[in-house]
C-alpha positions as MATLAB code, in Angstrom:
seq = 'MKILKTTLFAMAVVMCGGVQAQGLKDAYKDYFSVGVAVNMGNMNNEKHIDIIKTNYNSVTAENDMKPGSVQPNEGEWNWRNADAIANFCRENGIKLRGHCLVWHSQVGRWMFQDVDASGNSVQAAARRNSMRG';
ca = [
     106.857   12.790  -41.898;
     108.647   15.675  -43.640;
     107.078   14.777  -46.996;
     103.628   14.671  -45.410;
     104.018   18.076  -43.720;
     105.348   19.702  -46.891;
     102.539   18.278  -48.996;
      99.830   19.289  -46.540;
     101.178   22.835  -46.368;
     101.392   23.142  -50.150;
      97.895   21.733  -50.597;
      96.531   24.242  -48.064;
      98.117   27.074  -50.049;
      96.586   25.806  -53.296;
      93.157   25.344  -51.727;
      93.194   28.842  -50.206;
      93.874   30.228  -53.657;
      90.434   29.192  -54.895;
      91.662   26.194  -56.866;
      89.568   23.054  -56.579;
      91.100   20.356  -54.418;
      93.518   18.537  -56.689;
      97.059   17.326  -56.592;
      99.909   19.821  -56.761;
     101.145   18.340  -60.047;
      97.730   19.003  -61.596;
      97.383   22.493  -60.140;
     100.725   23.534  -61.645;
     100.813   21.352  -64.774;
     100.857   24.378  -67.092;
     103.805   25.944  -65.281;
     106.334   23.396  -64.048;
     106.911   19.920  -62.703;
     106.433   19.356  -58.984;
     109.005   17.070  -57.442;
     109.864   15.371  -54.196;
     112.857   13.534  -52.757;
     112.057    9.958  -51.739;
     113.778    7.016  -50.113;
     112.815    3.403  -49.547;
     111.029    4.367  -46.332;
     108.588    6.321  -48.504;
     108.298    3.489  -51.003;
     107.315    1.089  -48.210;
     104.594    3.378  -46.823;
     101.206    3.305  -48.581;
     100.240    6.781  -47.313;
     103.445    8.224  -48.744;
     102.905    6.402  -52.032;
      99.406    7.869  -52.319;
     100.729   11.364  -51.574;
     103.487   10.957  -54.167;
     101.141    9.663  -56.876;
      98.591   12.412  -56.219;
     100.896   15.401  -55.896;
     104.173   14.839  -57.700;
     105.229   14.193  -61.286;
     108.968   14.178  -60.596;
     110.985   12.166  -58.070;
     114.588   12.397  -56.921;
     116.020    9.414  -55.074;
     117.161   10.980  -51.810;
     119.991    8.660  -50.734;
     119.359    5.456  -52.644;
     121.223    6.663  -55.730;
     124.182    8.178  -53.923;
     127.526    6.404  -54.349;
     127.579    5.019  -50.803;
     124.324    3.167  -51.443;
     124.997    2.026  -54.991;
     128.674    1.037  -54.654;
     129.574    0.833  -50.953;
     132.742   -1.137  -51.687;
     134.822   -1.095  -54.826;
     133.313   -3.499  -57.333;
     130.323   -4.259  -55.072;
     127.143   -2.931  -56.645;
     123.733   -2.664  -54.977;
     120.992   -1.393  -57.290;
     118.055   -2.894  -55.348;
     116.669    0.343  -53.862;
     117.556    2.471  -56.880;
     115.828   -0.037  -59.168;
     112.747   -0.158  -56.924;
     112.405    3.626  -57.069;
     113.019    3.658  -60.842;
     110.409    0.931  -61.369;
     107.865    2.816  -59.232;
     108.410    5.947  -61.322;
     108.208    4.042  -64.607;
     104.995    2.260  -63.574;
     103.354    5.531  -62.506;
     104.517    7.861  -65.280;
     106.674    9.915  -62.907;
     109.923   11.527  -64.081;
     113.015   10.318  -62.235;
     116.074   12.436  -61.553;
     119.317   11.068  -60.217;
     120.536   12.734  -57.043;
     124.263   13.190  -57.546;
     127.334   11.631  -59.022;
     129.689   12.522  -56.182;
     128.748   13.653  -52.682;
     130.920   14.980  -49.867;
     129.592   12.254  -47.604;
     127.734    9.022  -48.207;
     130.392    7.589  -50.460;
     132.384    4.424  -50.012;
     135.717    5.081  -48.281;
     137.426    3.273  -51.137;
     136.723    6.232  -53.449;
     139.247    8.346  -51.554;
     142.027    5.783  -51.317;
     145.103    5.825  -53.516;
     145.515    2.059  -53.239;
     143.189   -0.830  -53.947;
     142.258   -3.608  -51.510;
     145.542   -5.414  -52.312;
     147.665   -2.340  -51.568;
     148.473   -1.615  -55.219;
     148.596    2.000  -56.384;
     145.485    3.142  -58.227;
     145.835    5.529  -61.154;
     143.194    8.213  -61.755;
     142.037    6.609  -65.020;
     141.571    3.251  -63.325;
     139.579    4.908  -60.527;
     137.279    6.630  -63.020;
     136.831    3.355  -64.868;
     135.862    1.516  -61.677;
     133.165    4.117  -60.978;
     131.588    3.544  -64.384;
     130.624    0.018  -63.441;
];
């Protein structure tokens, strides 16, 4: 709903400025990219997809590329949602930006432990290596 409200407001501003009705990305193509944060809820909603395709030329995966989604447990990788968003962007010529490498929340608890699942001490280099995948 937030994406819809933001888009409608921005479109109203553009239309009041005397610009023909067009997508935000087209109205500002000579100045900058227009982006939006998305999640799988948006990707599964045809109205949201239409709004994204019409108005945005840059996408940031809201939570689906955060560590807690991609690697919830050490060594357990889940790229399904991230890949779906990346494929959508690739198929529609939309730039994709990653959200973050480390976040204060939405990370697997294992990232803050000094021992692995077996109780063995984890060195900093080993921890960095495990995050590389």
